[in-house]
Amino acid sequence: MPQPPQSYRELETLITAEYDTLSKRLQQTARFMLDHPQEVALATVAKIAEQADVTPSTLIRLANSLGFKGFSEMQQLFRSRLVDELPNYTERIRAVRSATGETPDSTQLLWEFADANRAVLEQLPSRINPESLEKALDIFEQAHAIHVMGARRSFMVASYMTYALAHVDKPALLVSGLGGMYGEQLRAMSQHDALLTISFSPYAEESQKAYEDAHQRGLPIVVITDSTLSPLARFADVVFVVNEAEVKSFRSLTASLCLTQALAIALGVRQDKSRDKALGKVQAKAQSKKRKT
């Protein structure tokens, strides 16, 4: 089975290349999908099949022929495209209404977001490698200061992490670019510091620049992102892949916030134990000296 495409553009290229080899029914399906990507991103399998004038099984057969395990896996590429190419919330809302014919009320939306976020939070602990957690904490504990980078929608996660680290007495600096000073803030990173970068598709250029700068200077790097294929994953010392909830093309940050909170508090616990241990040694040394005198 061929390796499935990893982006909508790769899928589009593959369909174009394989189009002549497909049956007429699959060609009809593929043509509809490329002509109506918003509908494919948001509608159900039954609705898409009805609009394309094919059976739901035809959609599944097309997905399998292109290397996907099922239709939902292929549909995710259409949803990612919608998020990346329709950054304006008003445009996304309009796309949802156009594709589904629905106008959900506020209570319905609240339940959908709550259910989706509950599901990803339940899955989060099993998807995070305990060894990666400990390695990230080793990096944070040994660093003189932690520089935290998160641009655009990731900024909220980065700013919270900076706040939380400050409250566990760990020097932390938010790379905010305030006043256009990204360069100056990055130059403040010393060889004894570490970088935490949070970035999700379509991966902010500012985050990639911070990552590359830290890598070139040999700083340890911890990354929170959404794919092992992320451009920020290649040289990172620790990579946390977080799957966020998505409702009608709107992605949450609940799982990322939960992970950063756990990291910050776990670091605080570590530091507190280290201080107790150091204090115990000082007291033991003082008592030993007192006995000798």
Tab-separated table of N, CA, C and O in Angstrom, residues 167-290:
chain	number	residue	atom	x	y	z
A	167	HIS	N	6.041	31.284	38.599
A	167	HIS	CA	5.442	30.974	39.892
A	167	HIS	C	6.032	29.731	40.549
A	167	HIS	O	5.690	29.426	41.698
A	168	VAL	N	6.895	29.017	39.826
A	168	VAL	CA	7.648	27.928	40.476
A	168	VAL	C	9.118	28.329	40.594
A	168	VAL	O	10.001	27.485	40.735
A	169	ASP	N	9.341	29.646	40.515
A	169	ASP	CA	10.673	30.229	40.719
A	169	ASP	C	11.708	29.761	39.705
A	169	ASP	O	12.886	29.563	40.028
A	170	LYS	N	11.256	29.581	38.447
A	170	LYS	CA	12.192	29.258	37.368
A	170	LYS	C	12.275	30.455	36.433
A	170	LYS	O	11.260	30.880	35.876
A	171	PRO	N	13.457	31.033	36.255
A	171	PRO	CA	13.583	32.165	35.335
A	171	PRO	C	13.085	31.796	33.941
A	171	PRO	O	13.527	30.802	33.351
A	172	ALA	N	12.143	32.572	33.437
A	172	ALA	CA	11.552	32.285	32.130
A	172	ALA	C	11.334	33.595	31.385
A	172	ALA	O	10.917	34.595	31.977
A	173	LEU	N	11.615	33.581	30.089
A	173	LEU	CA	11.479	34.776	29.260
A	173	LEU	C	10.592	34.458	28.065
A	173	LEU	O	10.857	33.522	27.307
A	174	LEU	N	9.526	35.226	27.894
A	174	LEU	CA	8.618	35.042	26.770
A	174	LEU	C	9.168	35.764	25.551
A	174	LEU	O	9.407	36.977	25.587
A	175	VAL	N	9.381	35.002	24.467
A	175	VAL	CA	9.831	35.608	23.214
A	175	VAL	C	8.584	36.133	22.501
A	175	VAL	O	7.929	35.409	21.750
A	176	SER	N	8.255	37.380	22.755
A	176	SER	CA	6.992	37.950	22.284
A	176	SER	C	7.141	38.769	21.010
A	176	SER	O	6.169	39.018	20.304
A	177	GLY	N	8.352	39.231	20.732
A	177	GLY	CA	8.541	40.089	19.572
A	177	GLY	C	7.949	41.470	19.754
A	177	GLY	O	7.751	42.199	18.778
A	178	LEU	N	7.656	41.845	20.996
A	178	LEU	CA	7.064	43.150	21.263
A	178	LEU	C	7.971	44.256	20.716
A	178	LEU	O	9.169	44.273	20.972
A	179	GLY	N	7.373	45.148	19.957
A	179	GLY	CA	8.154	46.222	19.344
A	179	GLY	C	9.022	45.749	18.195
A	179	GLY	O	9.967	46.432	17.793
A	180	GLY	N	8.704	44.550	17.675
A	180	GLY	CA	9.498	44.014	16.566
A	180	GLY	C	10.875	43.539	16.985
A	180	GLY	O	11.791	43.473	16.167
A	181	MET	N	11.031	43.183	18.271
A	181	MET	CA	12.360	42.849	18.789
A	181	MET	C	12.594	41.350	18.927
A	181	MET	O	13.200	40.888	19.902
A	182	TYR	N	12.112	40.568	17.977
A	182	TYR	CA	12.387	39.133	18.003
A	182	TYR	C	13.899	38.866	18.023
A	182	TYR	O	14.397	38.053	18.798
A	183	GLY	N	14.617	39.567	17.149
A	183	GLY	CA	16.057	39.349	17.056
A	183	GLY	C	16.774	39.636	18.356
A	183	GLY	O	17.620	38.855	18.809
A	184	GLU	N	16.426	40.759	18.981
A	184	GLU	CA	17.059	41.130	20.245
A	184	GLU	C	16.735	40.121	21.346
A	184	GLU	O	17.603	39.770	22.154
A	185	GLN	N	15.508	39.645	21.370
A	185	GLN	CA	15.119	38.673	22.396
A	185	GLN	C	15.819	37.338	22.187
A	185	GLN	O	16.218	36.677	23.156
A	186	LEU	N	15.986	36.932	20.932
A	186	LEU	CA	16.677	35.672	20.662
A	186	LEU	C	18.162	35.766	21.014
A	186	LEU	O	18.759	34.795	21.488
A	187	ARG	N	18.750	36.943	20.803
A	187	ARG	CA	20.162	37.108	21.134
A	187	ARG	C	20.399	37.054	22.643
A	187	ARG	O	21.530	36.855	23.096
A	188	ALA	N	19.329	37.222	23.418
A	188	ALA	CA	19.461	37.159	24.881
A	188	ALA	C	19.634	35.731	25.388
A	188	ALA	O	19.959	35.520	26.556
A	189	MET	N	19.413	34.745	24.532
A	189	MET	CA	19.585	33.350	24.947
A	189	MET	C	21.067	33.054	25.121
A	189	MET	O	21.861	33.278	24.209
A	190	SER	N	21.428	32.530	26.296
A	190	SER	CA	22.821	32.175	26.543
A	190	SER	C	23.012	30.672	26.356
A	190	SER	O	22.040	29.913	26.266
A	191	GLN	N	24.264	30.240	26.352
A	191	GLN	CA	24.572	28.824	26.140
A	191	GLN	C	24.106	27.952	27.299
A	191	GLN	O	24.062	26.728	27.192
A	192	HIS	N	23.744	28.574	28.426
A	192	HIS	CA	23.285	27.810	29.591
A	192	HIS	C	21.755	27.753	29.666
A	192	HIS	O	21.208	27.198	30.617
A	193	ASP	N	21.076	28.332	28.668
A	193	ASP	CA	19.615	28.400	28.677
A	193	ASP	C	19.011	27.286	27.828
A	193	ASP	O	19.730	26.483	27.220
A	194	ALA	N	17.693	27.236	27.791
A	194	ALA	CA	16.964	26.269	26.964
A	194	ALA	C	15.810	26.989	26.283
A	194	ALA	O	15.366	28.061	26.728
A	195	LEU	N	15.325	26.399	25.191
A	195	LEU	CA	14.203	26.972	24.443
A	195	LEU	C	13.037	25.996	24.428
A	195	LEU	O	13.205	24.814	24.129
A	196	LEU	N	11.863	26.512	24.758
A	196	LEU	CA	10.619	25.764	24.580
A	196	LEU	C	9.836	26.462	23.478
A	196	LEU	O	9.521	27.654	23.587
A	197	THR	N	9.540	25.737	22.408
A	197	THR	CA	8.797	26.303	21.280
A	197	THR	C	7.483	25.560	21.110
A	197	THR	O	7.456	24.331	21.076
A	198	ILE	N	6.403	26.320	20.985
A	198	ILE	CA	5.081	25.749	20.729
A	198	ILE	C	4.612	26.248	19.371
A	198	ILE	O	4.542	27.465	19.148
A	199	SER	N	4.324	25.337	18.456
A	199	SER	CA	3.888	25.762	17.122
A	199	SER	C	3.099	24.647	16.445
A	199	SER	O	3.460	23.473	16.530
A	200	PHE	N	2.014	25.043	15.799
A	200	PHE	CA	1.147	24.102	15.091
A	200	PHE	C	0.989	24.540	13.641
A	200	PHE	O	1.207	25.714	13.304
A	201	SER	N	0.591	23.596	12.798
A	201	SER	CA	0.380	23.911	11.387
A	201	SER	C	-0.530	25.132	11.265
A	201	SER	O	-1.553	25.205	11.957
A	202	PRO	N	-0.134	26.108	10.431
A	202	PRO	CA	0.914	26.141	9.412
A	202	PRO	C	2.290	26.608	9.890
A	202	PRO	O	3.087	27.086	9.073
A	203	TYR	N	2.617	26.500	11.151
A	203	TYR	CA	3.939	26.728	11.712
A	203	TYR	C	4.467	28.149	11.431
A	203	TYR	O	5.004	28.434	10.367
A	204	ALA	N	4.315	29.001	12.399
A	204	ALA	CA	4.700	30.409	12.268
A	204	ALA	C	6.188	30.542	11.943
A	204	ALA	O	7.031	29.850	12.512
A	205	GLU	N	6.498	31.428	11.030
A	205	GLU	CA	7.888	31.664	10.638
A	205	GLU	C	8.727	32.115	11.832
A	205	GLU	O	9.906	31.768	11.944
A	206	GLU	N	8.128	32.908	12.712
A	206	GLU	CA	8.865	33.396	13.879
A	206	GLU	C	9.310	32.243	14.777
A	206	GLU	O	10.421	32.246	15.311
A	207	SER	N	8.439	31.254	14.927
A	207	SER	CA	8.784	30.091	15.752
A	207	SER	C	9.895	29.270	15.107
A	207	SER	O	10.801	28.780	15.791
A	208	GLN	N	9.831	29.124	13.787
A	208	GLN	CA	10.876	28.387	13.083
A	208	GLN	C	12.217	29.109	13.192
A	208	GLN	O	13.271	28.479	13.334
A	209	LYS	N	12.178	30.447	13.136
A	209	LYS	CA	13.420	31.224	13.251
A	209	LYS	C	14.034	31.044	14.634
A	209	LYS	O	15.256	30.864	14.764
A	210	ALA	N	13.215	31.084	15.678
A	210	ALA	CA	13.724	30.896	17.038
A	210	ALA	C	14.329	29.505	17.197
A	210	ALA	O	15.390	29.327	17.808
A	211	TYR	N	13.648	28.517	16.652
A	211	TYR	CA	14.101	27.127	16.714
A	211	TYR	C	15.452	26.960	16.017
A	211	TYR	O	16.381	26.357	16.554
A	212	GLU	N	15.559	27.512	14.809
A	212	GLU	CA	16.797	27.399	14.041
A	212	GLU	C	17.945	28.121	14.734
A	212	GLU	O	19.077	27.644	14.763
A	213	ASP	N	17.650	29.295	15.301
A	213	ASP	CA	18.676	30.068	15.997
A	213	ASP	C	19.195	29.307	17.211
A	213	ASP	O	20.409	29.224	17.438
A	214	ALA	N	18.284	28.726	17.980
A	214	ALA	CA	18.686	27.964	19.164
A	214	ALA	C	19.488	26.725	18.771
A	214	ALA	O	20.480	26.373	19.432
A	215	HIS	N	19.084	26.059	17.696
A	215	HIS	CA	19.802	24.863	17.230
A	215	HIS	C	21.218	25.210	16.801
A	215	HIS	O	22.179	24.503	17.156
A	216	GLN	N	21.379	26.291	16.061
A	216	GLN	CA	22.703	26.696	15.596
A	216	GLN	C	23.632	27.040	16.756
A	216	GLN	O	24.843	26.838	16.683
A	217	ARG	N	23.062	27.500	17.854
A	217	ARG	CA	23.874	27.882	19.011
A	217	ARG	C	24.031	26.746	20.013
A	217	ARG	O	24.662	26.905	21.047
A	218	GLY	N	23.446	25.582	19.691
A	218	GLY	CA	23.640	24.403	20.521
A	218	GLY	C	22.814	24.365	21.784
A	218	GLY	O	23.128	23.604	22.707
A	219	LEU	N	21.730	25.133	21.854
A	219	LEU	CA	20.882	25.115	23.039
A	219	LEU	C	19.965	23.901	23.013
A	219	LEU	O	19.509	23.476	21.952
A	220	PRO	N	19.654	23.325	24.174
A	220	PRO	CA	18.657	22.244	24.209
A	220	PRO	C	17.277	22.806	23.865
A	220	PRO	O	16.933	23.921	24.280
A	221	ILE	N	16.498	22.027	23.116
A	221	ILE	CA	15.212	22.510	22.614
A	221	ILE	C	14.117	21.508	22.941
A	221	ILE	O	14.249	20.308	22.675
A	222	VAL	N	13.019	21.995	23.486
A	222	VAL	CA	11.816	21.198	23.700
A	222	VAL	C	10.723	21.793	22.826
A	222	VAL	O	10.530	23.015	22.804
A	223	VAL	N	10.018	20.936	22.097
A	223	VAL	CA	9.007	21.396	21.140
A	223	VAL	C	7.658	20.764	21.450
A	223	VAL	O	7.578	19.560	21.727
A	224	ILE	N	6.615	21.574	21.415
A	224	ILE	CA	5.238	21.081	21.459
A	224	ILE	C	4.628	21.410	20.105
A	224	ILE	O	4.536	22.582	19.713
A	225	THR	N	4.229	20.381	19.367
A	225	THR	CA	3.715	20.588	18.015
A	225	THR	C	2.648	19.547	17.719
A	225	THR	O	2.228	18.796	18.602
A	226	ASP	N	2.207	19.481	16.458
A	226	ASP	CA	1.082	18.614	16.124
A	226	ASP	C	1.434	17.439	15.217
A	226	ASP	O	0.558	16.685	14.804
A	227	SER	N	2.719	17.269	14.883
A	227	SER	CA	3.092	16.173	13.988
A	227	SER	C	4.578	15.887	14.107
A	227	SER	O	5.388	16.798	14.327
A	228	THR	N	4.939	14.627	13.941
A	228	THR	CA	6.356	14.265	13.904
A	228	THR	C	7.012	14.797	12.641
A	228	THR	O	8.239	14.847	12.545
A	229	LEU	N	6.200	15.205	11.651
A	229	LEU	CA	6.713	15.780	10.413
A	229	LEU	C	6.821	17.296	10.490
A	229	LEU	O	7.175	17.948	9.519
A	230	SER	N	6.522	17.865	11.636
A	230	SER	CA	6.640	19.307	11.836
A	230	SER	C	8.071	19.758	11.562
A	230	SER	O	9.031	19.058	11.926
A	231	PRO	N	8.262	20.921	10.924
A	231	PRO	CA	9.631	21.416	10.687
A	231	PRO	C	10.384	21.709	11.975
A	231	PRO	O	11.599	21.890	11.958
A	232	LEU	N	9.677	21.736	13.103
A	232	LEU	CA	10.324	22.000	14.384
A	232	LEU	C	10.752	20.726	15.103
A	232	LEU	O	11.324	20.794	16.186
A	233	ALA	N	10.453	19.586	14.518
A	233	ALA	CA	10.717	18.318	15.207
A	233	ALA	C	12.091	17.732	14.902
A	233	ALA	O	12.605	16.928	15.685
A	234	ARG	N	12.702	18.133	13.828
A	234	ARG	CA	13.893	17.444	13.332
A	234	ARG	C	15.077	17.476	14.298
A	234	ARG	O	15.714	16.450	14.544
A	235	PHE	N	15.383	18.649	14.840
A	235	PHE	CA	16.579	18.772	15.673
A	235	PHE	C	16.259	18.956	17.154
A	235	PHE	O	17.163	19.196	17.955
A	236	ALA	N	14.999	18.851	17.527
A	236	ALA	CA	14.626	19.067	18.924
A	236	ALA	C	15.129	17.928	19.804
A	236	ALA	O	15.201	16.774	19.381
A	237	ASP	N	15.469	18.251	21.046
A	237	ASP	CA	15.887	17.229	22.000
A	237	ASP	C	14.691	16.436	22.504
A	237	ASP	O	14.796	15.241	22.769
A	238	VAL	N	13.556	17.119	22.642
A	238	VAL	CA	12.310	16.471	23.054
A	238	VAL	C	11.177	17.033	22.202
A	238	VAL	O	11.063	18.248	22.036
A	239	VAL	N	10.344	16.140	21.661
A	239	VAL	CA	9.191	16.560	20.869
A	239	VAL	C	7.930	15.968	21.484
A	239	VAL	O	7.814	14.753	21.643
A	240	PHE	N	6.993	16.832	21.834
A	240	PHE	CA	5.686	16.395	22.300
A	240	PHE	C	4.687	16.630	21.165
A	240	PHE	O	4.465	17.776	20.751
A	241	VAL	N	4.118	15.553	20.647
A	241	VAL	CA	3.091	15.673	19.599
A	241	VAL	C	1.733	15.669	20.287
A	241	VAL	O	1.347	14.691	20.919
A	242	VAL	N	1.026	16.775	20.142
A	242	VAL	CA	-0.260	16.954	20.817
A	242	VAL	C	-1.373	17.026	19.770
A	242	VAL	O	-1.300	17.827	18.831
A	243	ASN	N	-2.380	16.191	19.948
A	243	ASN	CA	-3.549	16.221	19.061
A	243	ASN	C	-4.644	17.032	19.737
A	243	ASN	O	-5.189	16.607	20.749
A	244	GLU	N	-4.938	18.188	19.175
A	244	GLU	CA	-5.951	19.064	19.754
A	244	GLU	C	-7.342	18.727	19.225
A	244	GLU	O	-7.500	18.170	18.135
A	245	ALA	N	-8.338	19.095	20.005
A	245	ALA	CA	-9.722	18.910	19.569
A	245	ALA	C	-10.019	19.855	18.411
A	245	ALA	O	-9.462	20.950	18.321
A	246	GLU	N	-10.901	19.407	17.531
A	246	GLU	CA	-11.302	20.237	16.391
A	246	GLU	C	-12.804	20.097	16.193
A	246	GLU	O	-13.324	18.989	16.088
A	247	VAL	N	-13.484	21.214	16.147
A	247	VAL	CA	-14.926	21.235	15.928
A	247	VAL	C	-15.220	22.205	14.793
A	247	VAL	O	-14.909	23.391	14.892
A	248	LYS	N	-15.760	21.671	13.708
A	248	LYS	CA	-16.141	22.502	12.560
A	248	LYS	C	-14.993	23.401	12.102
A	248	LYS	O	-15.169	24.577	11.805
A	249	SER	N	-13.805	22.828	12.038
A	249	SER	CA	-12.569	23.461	11.555
A	249	SER	C	-11.956	24.429	12.557
A	249	SER	O	-10.956	25.076	12.259
A	250	PHE	N	-12.503	24.522	13.768
A	250	PHE	CA	-11.922	25.368	14.804
A	250	PHE	C	-11.166	24.480	15.796
A	250	PHE	O	-11.744	23.587	16.408
A	251	ARG	N	-9.860	24.750	15.947
A	251	ARG	CA	-9.029	23.916	16.794
A	251	ARG	C	-8.854	24.529	18.181
A	251	ARG	O	-8.722	25.735	18.332
A	252	SER	N	-8.815	23.658	19.161
A	252	SER	CA	-8.669	24.076	20.552
A	252	SER	C	-7.196	24.115	20.941
A	252	SER	O	-6.313	23.770	20.154
A	253	LEU	N	-6.927	24.528	22.189
A	253	LEU	CA	-5.582	24.508	22.752
A	253	LEU	C	-5.585	23.834	24.125
A	253	LEU	O	-4.622	23.931	24.881
A	254	THR	N	-6.672	23.162	24.436
A	254	THR	CA	-6.858	22.585	25.763
A	254	THR	C	-5.762	21.581	26.119
A	254	THR	O	-5.210	21.613	27.228
A	255	ALA	N	-5.438	20.684	25.208
A	255	ALA	CA	-4.437	19.650	25.494
A	255	ALA	C	-3.052	20.258	25.697
A	255	ALA	O	-2.301	19.845	26.584
A	256	SER	N	-2.710	21.246	24.885
A	256	SER	CA	-1.396	21.896	25.009
A	256	SER	C	-1.282	22.637	26.332
A	256	SER	O	-0.233	22.604	26.990
A	257	LEU	N	-2.347	23.303	26.738
A	257	LEU	CA	-2.340	24.001	28.020
A	257	LEU	C	-2.212	23.010	29.181
A	257	LEU	O	-1.496	23.262	30.155
A	258	CYS	N	-2.886	21.883	29.066
A	258	CYS	CA	-2.802	20.851	30.099
A	258	CYS	C	-1.373	20.321	30.206
A	258	CYS	O	-0.838	20.155	31.312
A	259	LEU	N	-0.738	20.077	29.064
A	259	LEU	CA	0.636	19.564	29.058
A	259	LEU	C	1.599	20.573	29.670
A	259	LEU	O	2.451	20.208	30.497
A	260	THR	N	1.501	21.848	29.287
A	260	THR	CA	2.414	22.850	29.829
A	260	THR	C	2.198	23.037	31.329
A	260	THR	O	3.164	23.233	32.085
A	261	GLN	N	0.953	22.961	31.760
A	261	GLN	CA	0.685	23.075	33.195
A	261	GLN	C	1.340	21.930	33.960
A	261	GLN	O	1.972	22.137	35.005
A	262	ALA	N	1.213	20.717	33.423
A	262	ALA	CA	1.829	19.555	34.070
A	262	ALA	C	3.348	19.693	34.108
A	262	ALA	O	3.985	19.373	35.133
A	263	LEU	N	3.946	20.176	33.026
A	263	LEU	CA	5.397	20.359	32.979
A	263	LEU	C	5.860	21.379	34.013
A	263	LEU	O	6.844	21.161	34.726
A	264	ALA	N	5.156	22.499	34.086
A	264	ALA	CA	5.552	23.557	35.017
A	264	ALA	C	5.447	23.089	36.472
A	264	ALA	O	6.367	23.299	37.277
A	265	ILE	N	4.330	22.452	36.814
A	265	ILE	CA	4.142	22.006	38.194
A	265	ILE	C	5.120	20.877	38.542
A	265	ILE	O	5.675	20.834	39.649
A	266	ALA	N	5.350	19.968	37.599
A	266	ALA	CA	6.310	18.887	37.835
A	266	ALA	C	7.710	19.445	38.061
A	266	ALA	O	8.478	18.943	38.899
A	267	LEU	N	8.059	20.503	37.325
A	267	LEU	CA	9.356	21.143	37.519
A	267	LEU	C	9.430	21.775	38.897
A	267	LEU	O	10.454	21.681	39.588
A	268	GLY	N	8.326	22.406	39.311
A	268	GLY	CA	8.286	22.988	40.649
A	268	GLY	C	8.480	21.948	41.725
A	268	GLY	O	9.186	22.175	42.715
A	269	VAL	N	7.861	20.776	41.572
A	269	VAL	CA	8.016	19.682	42.541
A	269	VAL	C	9.469	19.223	42.593
A	269	VAL	O	10.047	19.008	43.661
A	270	ARG	N	10.082	19.084	41.418
A	270	ARG	CA	11.489	18.674	41.349
A	270	ARG	C	12.388	19.660	42.090
A	270	ARG	O	13.268	19.279	42.865
A	271	GLN	N	12.182	20.946	41.797
A	271	GLN	CA	13.028	21.976	42.393
A	271	GLN	C	12.859	22.010	43.911
A	271	GLN	O	13.825	22.219	44.650
A	272	ASP	N	11.636	21.800	44.361
A	272	ASP	CA	11.371	21.802	45.802
A	272	ASP	C	12.092	20.633	46.477
A	272	ASP	O	12.675	20.784	47.564
A	273	LYS	N	12.066	19.466	45.835
A	273	LYS	CA	12.767	18.296	46.377
A	273	LYS	C	14.271	18.541	46.404
A	273	LYS	O	14.957	18.156	47.363
A	274	SER	N	14.776	19.195	45.358
A	274	SER	CA	16.211	19.491	45.298
A	274	SER	C	16.609	20.443	46.413
A	274	SER	O	17.672	20.289	47.030
A	275	ARG	N	15.764	21.455	46.664
A	275	ARG	CA	16.060	22.395	47.743
A	275	ARG	C	16.047	21.698	49.103
A	275	ARG	O	16.895	21.954	49.960
A	276	ASP	N	15.064	20.809	49.312
A	276	ASP	CA	14.997	20.064	50.574
A	276	ASP	C	16.237	19.197	50.764
A	276	ASP	O	16.787	19.091	51.880
A	277	LYS	N	16.666	18.578	49.664
A	277	LYS	CA	17.836	17.705	49.733
A	277	LYS	C	19.084	18.510	50.063
A	277	LYS	O	19.909	18.106	50.886
A	278	ALA	N	19.212	19.677	49.406
A	278	ALA	CA	20.373	20.533	49.655
A	278	ALA	C	20.365	21.044	51.089
A	278	ALA	O	21.407	21.094	51.764
A	279	LEU	N	19.184	21.429	51.575
A	279	LEU	CA	19.061	21.913	52.944
A	279	LEU	C	19.421	20.803	53.943
A	279	LEU	O	20.086	21.044	54.960
A	280	GLY	N	18.971	19.573	53.630
A	280	GLY	CA	19.284	18.443	54.500
A	280	GLY	C	20.770	18.214	54.606
A	280	GLY	O	21.301	17.916	55.685
A	281	LYS	N	21.491	18.371	53.491
A	281	LYS	CA	22.943	18.193	53.496
A	281	LYS	C	23.620	19.259	54.350
A	281	LYS	O	24.561	18.981	55.098
A	282	VAL	N	23.138	20.497	54.215
A	282	VAL	CA	23.709	21.602	54.996
A	282	VAL	C	23.495	21.357	56.489
A	282	VAL	O	24.410	21.535	57.312
A	283	GLN	N	22.281	20.932	56.840
A	283	GLN	CA	21.972	20.688	58.248
A	283	GLN	C	22.794	19.520	58.800
A	283	GLN	O	23.284	19.565	59.940
A	284	ALA	N	22.939	18.471	57.979
A	284	ALA	CA	23.726	17.306	58.416
A	284	ALA	C	25.189	17.690	58.624
A	284	ALA	O	25.842	17.253	59.586
A	285	LYS	N	25.690	18.534	57.736
A	285	LYS	CA	27.082	18.976	57.837
A	285	LYS	C	27.276	19.828	59.090
A	285	LYS	O	28.282	19.710	59.795
A	286	ALA	N	26.276	20.688	59.352
A	286	ALA	CA	26.363	21.552	60.539
A	286	ALA	C	26.326	20.728	61.824
A	286	ALA	O	27.064	21.011	62.781
A	287	GLN	N	25.475	19.713	61.857
A	287	GLN	CA	25.376	18.858	63.042
A	287	GLN	C	26.660	18.067	63.265
A	287	GLN	O	27.115	17.880	64.392
A	288	SER	N	27.242	17.597	62.143
A	288	SER	CA	28.494	16.841	62.237
A	288	SER	C	29.613	17.718	62.785
A	288	SER	O	30.413	17.293	63.630
A	289	LYS	N	29.665	18.941	62.320
A	289	LYS	CA	30.679	19.886	62.776
A	289	LYS	C	30.501	20.213	64.247
A	289	LYS	O	31.460	20.343	65.007
A	290	LYS	N	29.221	20.322	64.667
A	290	LYS	CA	28.910	20.652	66.065
A	290	LYS	C	29.343	19.528	66.996
A	290	LYS	O	29.864	19.754	68.105
